[in-house]
Tab-separated table of C-alpha atoms in Angstrom:
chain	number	residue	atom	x	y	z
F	20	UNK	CA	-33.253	21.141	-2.680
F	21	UNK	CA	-31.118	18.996	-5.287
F	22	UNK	CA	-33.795	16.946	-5.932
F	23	UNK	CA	-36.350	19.558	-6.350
F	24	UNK	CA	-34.188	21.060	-9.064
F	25	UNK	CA	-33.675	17.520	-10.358
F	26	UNK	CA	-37.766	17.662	-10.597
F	27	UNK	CA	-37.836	20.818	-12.146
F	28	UNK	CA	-35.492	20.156	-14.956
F	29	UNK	CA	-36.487	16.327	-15.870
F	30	UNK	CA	-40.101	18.219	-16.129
F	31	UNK	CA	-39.580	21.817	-17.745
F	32	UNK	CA	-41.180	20.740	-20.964
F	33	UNK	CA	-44.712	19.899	-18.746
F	34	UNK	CA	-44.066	22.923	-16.646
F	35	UNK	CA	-43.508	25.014	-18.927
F	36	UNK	CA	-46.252	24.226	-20.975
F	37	UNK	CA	-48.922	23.655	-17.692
F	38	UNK	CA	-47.652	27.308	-16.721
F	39	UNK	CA	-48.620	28.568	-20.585
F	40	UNK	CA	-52.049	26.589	-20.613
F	41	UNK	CA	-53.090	28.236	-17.118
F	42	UNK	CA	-52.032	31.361	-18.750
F	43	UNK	CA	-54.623	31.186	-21.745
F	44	UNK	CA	-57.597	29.629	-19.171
F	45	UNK	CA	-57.313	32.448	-17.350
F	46	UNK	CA	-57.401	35.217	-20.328
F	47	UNK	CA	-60.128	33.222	-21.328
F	48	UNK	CA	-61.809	33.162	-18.398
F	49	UNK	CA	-61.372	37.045	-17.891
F	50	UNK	CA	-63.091	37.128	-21.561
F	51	UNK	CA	-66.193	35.562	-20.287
F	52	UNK	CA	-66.615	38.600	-17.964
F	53	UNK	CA	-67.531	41.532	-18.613
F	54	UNK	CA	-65.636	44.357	-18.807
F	55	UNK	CA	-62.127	41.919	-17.937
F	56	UNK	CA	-60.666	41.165	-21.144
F	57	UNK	CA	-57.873	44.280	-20.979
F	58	UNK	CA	-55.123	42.831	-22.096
F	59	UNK	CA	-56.256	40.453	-25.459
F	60	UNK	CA	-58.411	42.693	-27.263
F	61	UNK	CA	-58.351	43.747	-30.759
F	62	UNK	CA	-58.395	47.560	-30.103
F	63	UNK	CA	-54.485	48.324	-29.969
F	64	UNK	CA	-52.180	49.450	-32.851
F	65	UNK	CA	-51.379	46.469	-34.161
F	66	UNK	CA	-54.227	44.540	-34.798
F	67	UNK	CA	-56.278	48.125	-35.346
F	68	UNK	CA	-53.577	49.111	-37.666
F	69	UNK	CA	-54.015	46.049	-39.457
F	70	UNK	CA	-57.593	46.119	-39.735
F	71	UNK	CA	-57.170	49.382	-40.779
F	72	UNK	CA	-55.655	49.080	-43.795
F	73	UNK	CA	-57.412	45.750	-44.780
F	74	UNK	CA	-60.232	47.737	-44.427
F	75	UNK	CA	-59.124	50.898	-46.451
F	76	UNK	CA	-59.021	48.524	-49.641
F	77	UNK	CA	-62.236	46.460	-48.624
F	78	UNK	CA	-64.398	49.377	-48.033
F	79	UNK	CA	-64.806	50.331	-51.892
F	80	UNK	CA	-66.420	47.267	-52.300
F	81	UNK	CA	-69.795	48.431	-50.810
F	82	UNK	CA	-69.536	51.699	-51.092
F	83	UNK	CA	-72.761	51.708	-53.507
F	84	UNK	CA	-74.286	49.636	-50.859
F	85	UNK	CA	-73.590	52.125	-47.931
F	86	UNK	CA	-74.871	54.992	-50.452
F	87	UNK	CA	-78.252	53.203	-50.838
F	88	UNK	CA	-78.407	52.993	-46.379
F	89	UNK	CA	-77.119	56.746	-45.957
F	90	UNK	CA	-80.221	57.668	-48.723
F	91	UNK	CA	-82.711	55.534	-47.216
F	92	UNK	CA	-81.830	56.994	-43.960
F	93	UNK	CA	-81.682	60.422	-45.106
F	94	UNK	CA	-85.237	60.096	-47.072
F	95	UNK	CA	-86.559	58.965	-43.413
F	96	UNK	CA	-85.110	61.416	-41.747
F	97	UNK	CA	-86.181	64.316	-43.948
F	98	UNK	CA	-89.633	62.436	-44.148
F	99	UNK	CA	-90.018	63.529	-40.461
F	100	UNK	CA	-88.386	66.974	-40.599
F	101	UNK	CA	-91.022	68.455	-42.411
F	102	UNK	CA	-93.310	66.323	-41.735
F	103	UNK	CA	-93.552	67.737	-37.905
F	104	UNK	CA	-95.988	69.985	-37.055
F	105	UNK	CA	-94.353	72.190	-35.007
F	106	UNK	CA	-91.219	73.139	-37.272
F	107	UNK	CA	-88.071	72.635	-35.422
F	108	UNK	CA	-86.621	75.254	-36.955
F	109	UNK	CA	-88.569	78.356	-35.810
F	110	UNK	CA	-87.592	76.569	-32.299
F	111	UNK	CA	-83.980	77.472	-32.137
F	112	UNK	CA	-84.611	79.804	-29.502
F	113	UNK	CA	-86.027	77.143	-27.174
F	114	UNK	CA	-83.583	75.670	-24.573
F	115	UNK	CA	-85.046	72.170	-24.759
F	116	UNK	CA	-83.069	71.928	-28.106
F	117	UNK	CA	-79.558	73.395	-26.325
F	118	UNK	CA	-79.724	71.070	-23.235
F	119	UNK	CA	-78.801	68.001	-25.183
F	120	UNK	CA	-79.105	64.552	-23.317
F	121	UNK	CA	-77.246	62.764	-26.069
F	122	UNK	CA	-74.210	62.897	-28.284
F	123	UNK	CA	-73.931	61.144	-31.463
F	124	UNK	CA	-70.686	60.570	-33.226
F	125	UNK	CA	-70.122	57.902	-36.573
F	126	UNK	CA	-67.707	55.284	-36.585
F	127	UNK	CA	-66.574	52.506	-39.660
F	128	UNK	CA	-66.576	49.229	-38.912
F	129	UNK	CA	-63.074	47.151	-39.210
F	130	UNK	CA	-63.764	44.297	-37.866
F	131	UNK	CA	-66.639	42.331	-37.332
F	132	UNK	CA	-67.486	38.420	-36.675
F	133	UNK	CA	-70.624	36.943	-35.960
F	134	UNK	CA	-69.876	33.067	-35.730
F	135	UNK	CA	-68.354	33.030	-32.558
F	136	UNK	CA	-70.126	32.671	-28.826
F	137	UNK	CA	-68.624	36.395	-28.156
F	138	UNK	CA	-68.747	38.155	-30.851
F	139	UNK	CA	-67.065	42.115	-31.298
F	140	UNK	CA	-66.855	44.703	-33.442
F	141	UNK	CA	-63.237	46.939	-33.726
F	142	UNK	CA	-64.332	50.595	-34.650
F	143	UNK	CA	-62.615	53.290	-36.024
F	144	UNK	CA	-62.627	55.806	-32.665
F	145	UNK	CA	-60.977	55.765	-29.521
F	146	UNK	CA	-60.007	57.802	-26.742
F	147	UNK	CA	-58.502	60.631	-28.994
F	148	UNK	CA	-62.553	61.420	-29.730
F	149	UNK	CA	-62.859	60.930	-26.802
F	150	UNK	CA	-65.103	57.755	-26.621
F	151	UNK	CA	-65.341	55.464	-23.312
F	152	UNK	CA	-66.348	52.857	-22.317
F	153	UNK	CA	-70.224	51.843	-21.856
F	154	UNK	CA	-71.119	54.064	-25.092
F	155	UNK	CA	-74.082	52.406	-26.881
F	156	UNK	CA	-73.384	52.034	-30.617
F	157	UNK	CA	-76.149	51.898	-32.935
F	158	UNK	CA	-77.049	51.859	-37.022
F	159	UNK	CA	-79.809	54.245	-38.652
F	160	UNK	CA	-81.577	50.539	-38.385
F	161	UNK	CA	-80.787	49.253	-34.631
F	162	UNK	CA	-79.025	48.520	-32.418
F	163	UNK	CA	-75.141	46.919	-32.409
F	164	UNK	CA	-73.666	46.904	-28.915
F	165	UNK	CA	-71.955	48.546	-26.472
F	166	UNK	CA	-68.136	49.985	-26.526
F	167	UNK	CA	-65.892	47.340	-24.196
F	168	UNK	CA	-62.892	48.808	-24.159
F	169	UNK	CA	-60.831	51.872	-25.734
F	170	UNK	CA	-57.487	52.314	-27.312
F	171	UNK	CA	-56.089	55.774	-28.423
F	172	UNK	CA	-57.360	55.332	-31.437
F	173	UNK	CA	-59.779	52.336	-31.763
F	174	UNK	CA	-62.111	50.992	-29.853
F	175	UNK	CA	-64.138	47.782	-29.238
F	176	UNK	CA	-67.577	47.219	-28.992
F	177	UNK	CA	-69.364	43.556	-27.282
F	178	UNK	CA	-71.963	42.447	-29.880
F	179	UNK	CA	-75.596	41.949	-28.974
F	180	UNK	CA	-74.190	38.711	-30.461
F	181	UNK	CA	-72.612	37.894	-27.247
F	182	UNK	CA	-73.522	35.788	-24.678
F	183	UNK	CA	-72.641	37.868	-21.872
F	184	UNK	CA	-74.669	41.049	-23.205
F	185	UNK	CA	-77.698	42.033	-21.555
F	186	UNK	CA	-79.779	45.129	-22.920
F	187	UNK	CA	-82.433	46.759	-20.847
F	188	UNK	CA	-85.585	46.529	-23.813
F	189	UNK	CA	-89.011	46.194	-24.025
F	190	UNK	CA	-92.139	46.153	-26.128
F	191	UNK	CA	-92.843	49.006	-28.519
F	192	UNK	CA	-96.921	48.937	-27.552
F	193	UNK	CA	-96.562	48.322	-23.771
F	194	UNK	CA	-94.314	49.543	-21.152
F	195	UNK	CA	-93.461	45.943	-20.264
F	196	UNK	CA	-89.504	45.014	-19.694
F	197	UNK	CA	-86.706	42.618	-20.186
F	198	UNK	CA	-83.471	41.686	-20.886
F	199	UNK	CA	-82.445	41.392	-24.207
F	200	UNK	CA	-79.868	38.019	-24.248
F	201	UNK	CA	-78.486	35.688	-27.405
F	202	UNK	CA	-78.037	31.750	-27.273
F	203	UNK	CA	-75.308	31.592	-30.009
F	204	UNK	CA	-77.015	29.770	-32.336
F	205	UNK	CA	-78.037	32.365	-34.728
F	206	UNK	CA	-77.026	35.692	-36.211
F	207	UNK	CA	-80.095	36.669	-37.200
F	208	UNK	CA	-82.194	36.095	-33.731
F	209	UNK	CA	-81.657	37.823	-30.310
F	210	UNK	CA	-83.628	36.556	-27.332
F	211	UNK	CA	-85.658	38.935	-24.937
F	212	UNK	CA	-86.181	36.925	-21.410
F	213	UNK	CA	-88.126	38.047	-18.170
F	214	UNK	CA	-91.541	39.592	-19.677
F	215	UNK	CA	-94.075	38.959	-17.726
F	216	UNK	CA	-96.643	36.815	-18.495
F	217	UNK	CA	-99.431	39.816	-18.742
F	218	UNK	CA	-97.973	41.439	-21.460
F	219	UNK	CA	-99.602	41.256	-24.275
F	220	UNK	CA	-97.229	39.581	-26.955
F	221	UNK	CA	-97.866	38.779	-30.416
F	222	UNK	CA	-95.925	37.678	-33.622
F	223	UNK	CA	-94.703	40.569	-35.284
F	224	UNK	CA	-94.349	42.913	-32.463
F	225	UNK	CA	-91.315	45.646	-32.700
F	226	UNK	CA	-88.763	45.444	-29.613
F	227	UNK	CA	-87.337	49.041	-28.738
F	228	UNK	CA	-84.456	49.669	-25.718
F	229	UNK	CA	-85.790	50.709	-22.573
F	230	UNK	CA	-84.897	53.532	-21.346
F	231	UNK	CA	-83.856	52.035	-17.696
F	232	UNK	CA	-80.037	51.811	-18.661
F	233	UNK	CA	-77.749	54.793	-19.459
F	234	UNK	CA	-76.453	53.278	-22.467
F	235	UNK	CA	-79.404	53.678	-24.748
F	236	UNK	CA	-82.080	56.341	-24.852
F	237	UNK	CA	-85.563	55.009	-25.108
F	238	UNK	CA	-86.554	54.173	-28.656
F	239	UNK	CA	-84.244	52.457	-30.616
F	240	UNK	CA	-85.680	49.600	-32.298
F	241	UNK	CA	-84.017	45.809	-32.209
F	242	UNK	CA	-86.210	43.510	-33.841
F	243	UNK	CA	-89.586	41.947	-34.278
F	244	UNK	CA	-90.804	39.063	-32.625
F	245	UNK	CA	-90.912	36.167	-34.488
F	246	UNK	CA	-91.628	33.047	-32.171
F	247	UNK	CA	-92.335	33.178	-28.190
F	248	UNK	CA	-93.115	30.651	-25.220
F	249	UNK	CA	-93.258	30.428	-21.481
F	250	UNK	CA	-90.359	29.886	-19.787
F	251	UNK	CA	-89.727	26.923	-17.242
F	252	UNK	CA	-91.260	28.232	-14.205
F	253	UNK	CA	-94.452	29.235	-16.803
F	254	UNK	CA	-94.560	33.249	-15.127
F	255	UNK	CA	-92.394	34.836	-18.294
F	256	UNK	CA	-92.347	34.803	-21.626
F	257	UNK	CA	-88.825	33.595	-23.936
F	258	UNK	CA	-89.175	36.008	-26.993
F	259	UNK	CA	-87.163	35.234	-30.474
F	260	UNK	CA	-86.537	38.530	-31.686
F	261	UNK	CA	-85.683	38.745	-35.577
F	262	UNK	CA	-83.240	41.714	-35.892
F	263	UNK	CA	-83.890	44.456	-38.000
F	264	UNK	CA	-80.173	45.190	-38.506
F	265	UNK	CA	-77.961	42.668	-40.638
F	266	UNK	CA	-75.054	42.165	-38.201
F	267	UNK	CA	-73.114	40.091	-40.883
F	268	UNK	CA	-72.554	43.278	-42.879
F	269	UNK	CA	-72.437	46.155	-40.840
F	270	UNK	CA	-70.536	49.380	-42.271
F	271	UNK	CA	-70.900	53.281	-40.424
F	272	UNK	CA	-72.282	52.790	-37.239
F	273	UNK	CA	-73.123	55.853	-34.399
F	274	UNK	CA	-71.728	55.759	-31.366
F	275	UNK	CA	-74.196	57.355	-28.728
F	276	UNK	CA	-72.699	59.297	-25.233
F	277	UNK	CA	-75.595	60.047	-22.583
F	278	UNK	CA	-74.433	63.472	-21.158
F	279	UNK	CA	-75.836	62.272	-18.026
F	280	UNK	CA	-74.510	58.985	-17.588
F	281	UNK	CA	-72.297	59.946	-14.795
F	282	UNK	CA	-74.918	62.077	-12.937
F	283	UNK	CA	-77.185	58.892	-12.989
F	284	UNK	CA	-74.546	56.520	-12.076
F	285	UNK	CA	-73.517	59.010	-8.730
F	286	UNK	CA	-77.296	58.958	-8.099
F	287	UNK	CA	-77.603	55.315	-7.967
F	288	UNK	CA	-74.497	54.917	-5.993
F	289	UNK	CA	-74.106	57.035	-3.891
F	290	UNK	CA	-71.225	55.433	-1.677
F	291	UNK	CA	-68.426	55.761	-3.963
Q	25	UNK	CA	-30.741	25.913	-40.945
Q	26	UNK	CA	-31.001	29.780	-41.176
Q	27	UNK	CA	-33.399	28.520	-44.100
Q	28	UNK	CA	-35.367	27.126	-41.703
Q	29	UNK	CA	-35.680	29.701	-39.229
Q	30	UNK	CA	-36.769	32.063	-41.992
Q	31	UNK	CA	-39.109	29.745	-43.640
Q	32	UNK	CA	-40.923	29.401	-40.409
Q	33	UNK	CA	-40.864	33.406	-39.394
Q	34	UNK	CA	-42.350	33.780	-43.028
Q	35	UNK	CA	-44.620	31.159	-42.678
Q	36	UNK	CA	-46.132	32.423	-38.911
Q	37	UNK	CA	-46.520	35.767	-40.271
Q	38	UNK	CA	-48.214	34.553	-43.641
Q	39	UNK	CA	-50.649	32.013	-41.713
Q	40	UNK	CA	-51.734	34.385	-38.742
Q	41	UNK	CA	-52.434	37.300	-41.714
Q	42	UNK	CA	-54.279	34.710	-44.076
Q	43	UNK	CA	-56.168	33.395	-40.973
Q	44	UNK	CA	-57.391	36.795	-39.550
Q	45	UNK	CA	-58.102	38.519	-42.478
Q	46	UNK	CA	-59.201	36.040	-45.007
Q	47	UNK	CA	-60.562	32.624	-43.256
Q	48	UNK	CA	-62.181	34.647	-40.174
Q	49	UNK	CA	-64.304	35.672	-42.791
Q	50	UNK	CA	-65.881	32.715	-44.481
Q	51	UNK	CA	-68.038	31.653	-42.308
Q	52	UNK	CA	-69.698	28.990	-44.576
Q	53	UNK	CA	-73.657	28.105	-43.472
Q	54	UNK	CA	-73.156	30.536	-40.610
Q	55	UNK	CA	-70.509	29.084	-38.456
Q	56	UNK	CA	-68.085	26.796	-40.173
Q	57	UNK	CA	-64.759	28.657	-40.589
Q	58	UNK	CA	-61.053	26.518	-41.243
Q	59	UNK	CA	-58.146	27.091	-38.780
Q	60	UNK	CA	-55.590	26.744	-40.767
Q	61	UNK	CA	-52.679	28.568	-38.860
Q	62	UNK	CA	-52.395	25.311	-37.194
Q	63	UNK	CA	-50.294	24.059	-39.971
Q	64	UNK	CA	-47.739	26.298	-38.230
Q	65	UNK	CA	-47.399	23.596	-35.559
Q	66	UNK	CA	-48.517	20.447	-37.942
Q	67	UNK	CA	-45.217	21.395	-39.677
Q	68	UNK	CA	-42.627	22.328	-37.744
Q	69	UNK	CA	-39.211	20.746	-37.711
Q	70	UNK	CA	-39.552	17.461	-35.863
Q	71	UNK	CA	-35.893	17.999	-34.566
Q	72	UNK	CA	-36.379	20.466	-32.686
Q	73	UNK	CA	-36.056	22.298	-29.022
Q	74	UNK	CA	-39.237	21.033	-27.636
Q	75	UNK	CA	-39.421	24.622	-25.221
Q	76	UNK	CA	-39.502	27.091	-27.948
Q	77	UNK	CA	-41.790	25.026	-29.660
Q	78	UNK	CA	-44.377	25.121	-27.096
Q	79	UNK	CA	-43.547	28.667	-26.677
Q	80	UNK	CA	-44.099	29.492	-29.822
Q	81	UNK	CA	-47.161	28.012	-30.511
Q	82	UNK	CA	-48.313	29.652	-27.213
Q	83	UNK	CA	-47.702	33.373	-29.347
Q	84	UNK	CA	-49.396	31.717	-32.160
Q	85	UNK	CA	-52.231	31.129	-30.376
Q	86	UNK	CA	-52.390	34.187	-28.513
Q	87	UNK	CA	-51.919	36.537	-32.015
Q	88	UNK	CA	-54.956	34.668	-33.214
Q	89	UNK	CA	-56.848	35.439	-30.347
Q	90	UNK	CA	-55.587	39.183	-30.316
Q	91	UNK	CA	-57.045	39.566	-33.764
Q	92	UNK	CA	-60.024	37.195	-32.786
Q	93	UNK	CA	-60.905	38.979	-29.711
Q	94	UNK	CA	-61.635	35.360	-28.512
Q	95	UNK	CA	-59.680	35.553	-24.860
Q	96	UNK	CA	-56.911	33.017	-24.624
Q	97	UNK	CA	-59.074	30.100	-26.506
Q	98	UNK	CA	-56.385	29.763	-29.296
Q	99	UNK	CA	-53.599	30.014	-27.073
Q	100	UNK	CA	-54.984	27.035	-25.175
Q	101	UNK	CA	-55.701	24.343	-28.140
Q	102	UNK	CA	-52.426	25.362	-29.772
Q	103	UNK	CA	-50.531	24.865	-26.562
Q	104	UNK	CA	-51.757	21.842	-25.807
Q	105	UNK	CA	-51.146	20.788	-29.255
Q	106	UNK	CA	-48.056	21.310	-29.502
Q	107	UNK	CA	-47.302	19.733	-26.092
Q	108	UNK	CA	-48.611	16.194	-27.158
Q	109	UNK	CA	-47.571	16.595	-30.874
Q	110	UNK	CA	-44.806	13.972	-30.109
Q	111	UNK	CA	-46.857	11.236	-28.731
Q	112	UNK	CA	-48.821	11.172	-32.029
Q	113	UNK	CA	-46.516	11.411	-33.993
Q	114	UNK	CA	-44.983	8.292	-32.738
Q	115	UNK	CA	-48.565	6.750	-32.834
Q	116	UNK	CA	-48.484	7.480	-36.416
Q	117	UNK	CA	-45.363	7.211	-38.159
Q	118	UNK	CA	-44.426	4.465	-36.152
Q	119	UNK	CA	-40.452	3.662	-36.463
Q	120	UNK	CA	-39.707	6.593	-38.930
Q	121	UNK	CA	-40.405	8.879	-35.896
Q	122	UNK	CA	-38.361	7.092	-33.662
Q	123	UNK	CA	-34.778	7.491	-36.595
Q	124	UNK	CA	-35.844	10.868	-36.562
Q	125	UNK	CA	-36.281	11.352	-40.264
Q	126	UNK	CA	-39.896	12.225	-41.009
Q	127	UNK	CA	-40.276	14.909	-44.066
Q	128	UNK	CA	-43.436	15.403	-44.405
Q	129	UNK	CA	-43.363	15.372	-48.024
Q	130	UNK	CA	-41.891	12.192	-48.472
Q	131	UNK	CA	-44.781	10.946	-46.140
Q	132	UNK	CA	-47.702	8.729	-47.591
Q	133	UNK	CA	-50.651	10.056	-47.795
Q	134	UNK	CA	-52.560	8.074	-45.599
Q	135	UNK	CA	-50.371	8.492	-42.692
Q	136	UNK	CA	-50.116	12.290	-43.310
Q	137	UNK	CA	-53.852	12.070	-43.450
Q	138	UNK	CA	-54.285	10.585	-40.076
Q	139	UNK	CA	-51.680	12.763	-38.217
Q	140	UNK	CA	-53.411	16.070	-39.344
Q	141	UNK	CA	-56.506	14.524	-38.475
Q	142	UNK	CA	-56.172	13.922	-34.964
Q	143	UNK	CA	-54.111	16.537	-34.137
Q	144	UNK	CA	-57.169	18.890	-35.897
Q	145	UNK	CA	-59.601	17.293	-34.202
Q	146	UNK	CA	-57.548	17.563	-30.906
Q	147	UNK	CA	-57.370	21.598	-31.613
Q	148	UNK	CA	-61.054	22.343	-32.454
Q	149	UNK	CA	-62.523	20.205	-29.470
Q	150	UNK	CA	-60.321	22.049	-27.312
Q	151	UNK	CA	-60.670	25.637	-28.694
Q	152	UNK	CA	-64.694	25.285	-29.338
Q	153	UNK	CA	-65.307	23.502	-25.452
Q	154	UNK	CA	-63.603	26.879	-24.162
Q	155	UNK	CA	-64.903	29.064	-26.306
Q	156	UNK	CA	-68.878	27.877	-25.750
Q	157	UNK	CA	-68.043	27.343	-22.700
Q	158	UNK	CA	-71.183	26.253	-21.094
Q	159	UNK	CA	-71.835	22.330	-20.741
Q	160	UNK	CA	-75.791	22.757	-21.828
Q	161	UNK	CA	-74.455	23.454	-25.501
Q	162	UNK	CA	-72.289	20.229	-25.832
Q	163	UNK	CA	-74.208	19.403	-29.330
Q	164	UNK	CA	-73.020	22.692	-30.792
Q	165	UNK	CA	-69.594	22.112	-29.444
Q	166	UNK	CA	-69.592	19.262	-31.302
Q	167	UNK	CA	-71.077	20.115	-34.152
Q	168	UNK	CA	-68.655	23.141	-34.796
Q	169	UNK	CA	-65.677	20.668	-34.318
Q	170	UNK	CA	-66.942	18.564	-37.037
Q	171	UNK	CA	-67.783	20.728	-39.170
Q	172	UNK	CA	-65.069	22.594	-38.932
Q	173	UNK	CA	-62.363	20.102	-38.546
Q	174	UNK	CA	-63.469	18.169	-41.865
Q	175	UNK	CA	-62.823	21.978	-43.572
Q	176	UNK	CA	-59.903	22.719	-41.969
Q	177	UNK	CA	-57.737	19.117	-42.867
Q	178	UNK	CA	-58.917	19.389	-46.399
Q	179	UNK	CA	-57.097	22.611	-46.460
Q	180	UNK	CA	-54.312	21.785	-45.061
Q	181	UNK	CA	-53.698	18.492	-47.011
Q	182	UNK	CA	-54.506	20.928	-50.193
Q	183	UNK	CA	-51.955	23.192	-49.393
Q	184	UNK	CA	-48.923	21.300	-47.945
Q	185	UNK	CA	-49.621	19.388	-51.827
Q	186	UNK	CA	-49.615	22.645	-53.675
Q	187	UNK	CA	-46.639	23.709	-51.556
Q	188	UNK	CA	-44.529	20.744	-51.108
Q	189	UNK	CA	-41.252	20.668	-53.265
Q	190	UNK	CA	-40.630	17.756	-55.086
Q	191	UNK	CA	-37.665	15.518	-53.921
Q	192	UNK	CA	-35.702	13.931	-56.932
């Protein structure tokens, strides 16, 4: 017993800092998984509050560029108001506009970072509007990621830029699927994996979210194909994707709730 | 030495704020960001309790990678840093280590040089392995810690000269 307390003291300095270095593996570990990283994340007070009011100074700065977004969006949007034939207006009546699949709700940006291999976003909402996690979050351009975890008041959201994200998409002219994925190497290109070999892919092509998940409807676009190739075992296709969002300057964002998420999810299991 | 305990609060606080909110954000070409928080541990008192140090750098590290969102990758390098801190600096300042009496602004520049060199270099290969994480993407490991490192120990040399008081 003497001696093992002997041991313990001549070594505390080692122990001590072996028992601090298994400490930070293992957070870092749990931050390669998804959905594990509760405790070191940047949505609490602190590091939210922060960011916050970093933020609150910083966001002047492009205000004339988030004007020129919101109009550009707007002039779309209008663009195919009354440009519909039908006009959604006279349709109020209908119940197919009441019975709502999705909920939109805008967030700011406080944080973002797009040079690291796991990349997130810290947003402006938490669980006081009642946001959750596995809500998709989207510009009026693309698509950003998914919400990881909430505080009361912030929340954060994985990247697309992050190497453990995978988004259900698939290409805008042909109901063919895969998994959206990112190698870390650029900003600026995603990678879709697992489309078949039949589909027929070509440079320039828009990439859209499928609508297999219950994150995303169907629809929203990603990118545009840029370079492809056959994978190893030559039966799928690896697809560089060019994003049509600018994730190194993202401002307002939507986050998107499927009403049904939970309906789908008690379908699918059925055991719990 | 209450000096020194609030020189040091002052200068954790300052670094991890400086780090998060202004140097997160450079990314030069893409990728290459400096680390200088590590300064933190580059400069603290050489005469000191050798378990609070390690302890301390451990909540350095793990602020930085509450802001960072980066998992426990900081807390890690600077750990480990500060654990073998010792052994170089008695591979670098030689007998002056050994008497106890290295200031670091009385230092040479050479030998400054090379201490905040390898301990850098130590740092970055240690925080960008864990953070890639995946052996098929040793070339970018490297590549960040280069990259990197070289940015990082200019600005730190740059700073500790614009901040050092001179010693008539």
């Amino acid at each position: 017993m003497q001696q093992i307390i002997n041991f313990l003291i001549r070594n505390k300095t080692f122990l001590l800092f072996l028992l601090l270095f298994s400490i930070s593996l293992l957070l870092t570990f749990q931050s390669h998984s998804y959905h594990k990283s509760k405790f070191i994340n940047s949505a609490n007070f602190l590091t939210g509050g922060i960011y916050k009011s970093v933020n609150n100074i910083g966001r002047y700065f492009n205000l004339k560029k988030e004007n020129d977004i919101l109009l550009e969006e707007n002039n779309r949007l209008k663009s195919i108001f009354f440009n519909t034939k039908t006009n959604l207006l006279k349709q109020d009546n209908n119940d197919s506009v009441f019975s709502a699949k999705y909920k939109f709700k805008p967030a700011l940006v406080y944080k973002n970072s797009y040079s690291a291999t796991n990349n997130y976003l810290t947003i402006n909402k938490g669980e006081r509007d009642s946001i959750k996690q596995d809500f998709g979050v989207i510009t009026s351009k693309g698509i950003i990621g998914i919400i990881d975890n909430t505080s009361k008041k912030y929340a954060r959201v994985m990247s697309i830029l992050n190497t453990n994200s995978r988004i259900n998409s698939q290409l805008k002219k042909s109901n063919h699927f895969g998994t959206l994925t990112w190698n870390a190497e650029s900003p600026l290109l995603v990678q879709l994996i697992d489309i078949p070999k039949l589909a027929p892919v070509a440079v320039g092509d828009t990439i859209i979210t499928g609508g297999r998940s219950t994150i995303f409807p169907k629809g929203i676009p990603i990118g545009k194909v840029v370079s492809f190739k056959l994978d190893e075992t030559e039966n799928y296709y690896n697809i560089n994707v060019k994003l049509f969002n600018d994730m190194t300057s993202v401002g307002h964002v939507y986050i998107i709730e499927n009403l049904d998420a939970e309906e789908i999810s008690n379908l699918n299991n059925p055991n719990e | 030495m209450n000096n020194i305990i609030s020189t040091n609060i002052a200068r954790f606080i300052v670094l991890v704020l400086v780090q998060v909110l202004v140097l997160n954000n450079i990314n030069f070409l893409g990728y290459i960001n400096p680390y200088i928080y590590i300064l933190f541990i580059i400069l603290f008192p050489i005469k000191n309790n050798r378990l609070l140090f390690i302890l301390l750098s451990f909540l350095l590290g793990l602020t930085i990678d509450l802001f960072l969102d980066s998992g426990g990758v900081n807390a890690a390098a600077c750990v480990t840093i500060a654990y073998i801190r010792p052994v170089i600096l008695k591979f670098v300042f030689g007998t002056i280590y050994e008497h106890q009496t290295v200031k670091f602004n009385n230092t040479e520049l050479g030998q400054r040089l090379t201490y905040f060199s390898i301990i850098t270099v130590i740092h970055h290969l240690i925080l960008f392995s864990l953070e890639v994480f995946n052996t098929t993407k040793i070339l970018l490991i490297l590549k960040k810690t280069l990259f990197s490192s070289i940015f990082t120990i200019i600005l730190c040399v740059l700073i500790t000269i614009l901040f050092s008081r001179k010693n008539k």
